[in-house]
Short mmCIF file of C-alpha atoms in Angstrom, two decimals:
data_model
loop_
_atom_site.label_atom_id
_atom_site.label_comp_id
_atom_site.label_asym_id
_atom_site.label_seq_id
_atom_site.Cartn_x
_atom_site.Cartn_y
_atom_site.Cartn_z
CA MET A 1 0.00 0.00 0.00
CA THR A 2 1.36 3.40 -0.96
CA LEU A 3 0.41 6.51 0.96
CA ALA A 4 0.67 10.00 -0.46
CA THR A 5 2.81 12.25 1.72
CA GLU A 6 1.27 15.38 3.14
CA THR A 7 2.59 18.68 1.83
CA THR A 8 3.85 20.98 4.57
CA THR A 9 6.43 23.66 5.14
CA LEU A 10 6.93 22.74 8.79
CA ARG A 11 10.46 21.80 9.79
CA ILE A 12 11.48 19.86 12.89
CA GLN A 13 14.00 21.75 15.03
CA LEU A 14 16.01 20.78 18.10
CA GLN A 15 17.43 23.09 20.71
CA LEU A 16 21.12 22.21 21.05
CA ASP A 17 22.79 25.10 22.88
CA GLY A 18 22.06 28.20 24.87
CA PRO A 19 20.36 29.01 28.16
CA ASN A 20 17.13 27.22 27.21
CA SER A 21 18.81 23.99 26.09
CA THR A 22 17.29 20.87 27.62
CA ALA A 23 19.72 18.25 26.32
CA GLY A 24 19.69 15.69 29.09
CA THR A 25 16.28 16.71 30.45
CA ALA A 26 12.79 16.77 28.92
CA SER A 27 11.47 17.32 25.40
CA SER A 28 8.63 19.60 24.37
CA THR A 29 5.72 19.81 22.00
CA ALA A 30 5.62 22.21 19.09
CA SER A 31 2.98 24.32 20.82
CA SER A 32 4.86 24.72 24.11
CA ALA A 33 8.33 25.54 22.76
CA SER A 34 9.93 28.52 24.41
CA SER A 35 9.49 31.75 22.49
CA ALA A 36 12.42 33.31 24.38
CA SER A 37 14.97 31.27 22.43
CA SER A 38 16.88 32.92 19.63
CA ALA A 39 16.93 31.41 16.14
CA ASP A 40 20.59 30.44 16.68
CA ASP A 41 19.67 28.05 19.51
CA TRP A 42 17.63 25.81 17.19
CA PHE A 43 18.94 23.31 14.64
CA THR A 44 16.68 22.27 11.75
CA VAL A 45 16.65 18.48 11.45
CA CYS A 46 14.04 17.50 8.85
CA ASP A 47 10.57 18.13 7.43
CA LEU A 48 7.60 17.14 9.55
CA THR A 49 6.48 14.79 6.76
CA VAL A 50 9.47 12.51 7.52
CA LEU A 51 7.95 11.55 10.87
CA THR A 52 5.35 8.78 11.03
CA PRO A 53 3.38 8.27 14.25
CA GLY A 54 4.76 5.34 16.23
CA ARG A 55 8.02 5.09 14.28
CA GLY A 56 11.41 6.63 14.94
CA VAL A 57 13.73 8.54 12.62
CA ALA A 58 17.47 9.01 13.17
CA ALA A 59 19.18 12.30 12.35
CA LEU A 60 22.82 13.37 12.46
CA LEU A 61 23.66 16.45 14.54
CA PRO A 62 26.42 18.95 13.64
CA ASP A 63 28.78 17.57 16.32
CA GLY A 64 28.47 13.98 15.02
CA ARG A 65 25.97 12.72 17.60
CA GLN A 66 22.72 11.12 16.46
CA VAL A 67 19.23 11.91 17.67
CA ALA A 68 16.15 9.69 17.52
CA LEU A 69 12.95 11.59 16.68
CA PHE A 70 9.47 10.27 17.44
CA LEU A 71 5.94 11.49 16.74
CA ASP A 72 3.10 9.96 18.73
CA ARG A 73 -0.46 9.51 17.52
CA THR A 74 -1.58 12.72 19.25
CA GLY A 75 1.02 14.80 17.35
CA ARG A 76 3.48 15.21 20.22
CA MET A 77 7.14 15.05 19.21
CA TYR A 78 10.06 13.67 21.20
CA ALA A 79 13.81 13.72 20.63
CA ILE A 80 16.33 11.57 22.51
CA ASP A 81 19.89 10.50 21.90
CA ASN A 82 19.96 7.61 19.41
CA ARG A 83 22.73 5.71 21.23
CA ASP A 84 21.62 2.77 23.37
CA PRO A 85 23.74 3.11 26.55
CA PHE A 86 23.63 -0.65 27.20
CA SER A 87 24.98 -1.81 23.82
CA GLY A 88 26.66 1.36 22.55
CA ALA A 89 24.87 1.02 19.20
CA ALA A 90 22.96 3.90 17.61
CA VAL A 91 19.64 2.05 17.36
CA LEU A 92 17.00 3.68 19.58
CA SER A 93 15.27 5.22 16.53
CA ARG A 94 14.51 1.64 15.43
CA GLY A 95 12.89 0.68 18.73
CA LEU A 96 9.27 -0.06 19.47
CA THR A 97 7.23 2.72 21.05
CA GLY A 98 4.60 2.29 23.73
CA SER A 99 3.48 3.66 27.07
CA HIS A 100 3.88 2.54 30.68
CA GLN A 101 1.69 4.12 33.38
CA GLY A 102 0.83 6.91 30.95
CA ARG A 103 4.48 7.67 30.08
CA PRO A 104 5.64 7.28 26.46
CA PHE A 105 8.72 5.11 25.93
CA VAL A 106 10.86 3.50 23.27
CA ALA A 107 12.25 -0.01 23.78
CA SER A 108 15.72 -0.66 22.44
CA PRO A 109 15.61 -3.14 19.55
CA LEU A 110 18.72 -4.91 20.90
CA LEU A 111 18.38 -5.59 24.63
CA LYS A 112 14.78 -4.31 25.04
CA GLN A 113 15.41 -1.75 27.80
CA ARG A 114 12.70 0.92 27.78
CA PHE A 115 13.54 4.66 27.79
CA ASP A 116 11.04 7.34 28.79
CA LEU A 117 10.72 9.70 25.81
CA GLU A 118 10.08 12.73 28.04
CA SER A 119 12.87 12.34 30.61
CA GLY A 120 15.30 9.88 28.97
CA ARG A 121 15.23 7.72 32.12
CA CYS A 122 15.54 3.98 31.62
CA LEU A 123 12.39 2.35 33.00
CA ASP A 124 14.31 -0.88 33.63
CA ASP A 125 17.38 0.59 35.36
CA ASP A 126 16.97 3.88 37.27
CA THR A 127 20.72 4.55 37.16
CA VAL A 128 20.75 4.95 33.35
CA THR A 129 19.44 7.86 31.26
CA VAL A 130 19.84 9.10 27.71
CA PRO A 131 19.94 12.79 26.77
CA THR A 132 16.70 14.35 25.54
CA TYR A 133 16.20 17.47 23.45
CA GLU A 134 13.54 20.14 23.27
CA VAL A 135 11.83 19.79 19.89
CA ARG A 136 9.45 21.99 17.91
CA ALA A 137 7.91 22.33 14.46
CA ARG A 138 8.24 25.70 12.73
#
C-alpha cells in the first residue's frame, strides 16, 4: 500500500545550545516551545512529513551525535539521543514505542530496555538515562 505524503512547510527543530537547552532533560511539544529562544539556539533536522506516528527517525547532529525523533499519535514530538547506553549502538530510533503508566517510551531493539521519551530515564534501570532534546515544528 502506498500513501501520499502530506505537503507541509513545517520543519522539525532541536534546541542544542544556549540558556534554554534541555539536552539531558525533557522534550517539548511544538505548541509549548519557548518563544524566548533565539533562532541560533535551534537546529533544523528534517521536514515534519518525515515523521510517522509510532516510528522513529534518526538524524545526524552537527557535532556527530545522532538523535532519535518520534511522533506519537496525538502529534506530540520527542527527541532523545539515538545511542543505546547498554549496547553502545545507535539504534533507539529503530525501537518499538509504547506507554507505561501513561508515560511514552521506546524499547531498544537490541536488549529491550525501555527509555522514557520525556525524561530519557531507563524504565528498567533507574541509574541509566539518555539525553533528551527540546523539539518543535516551525
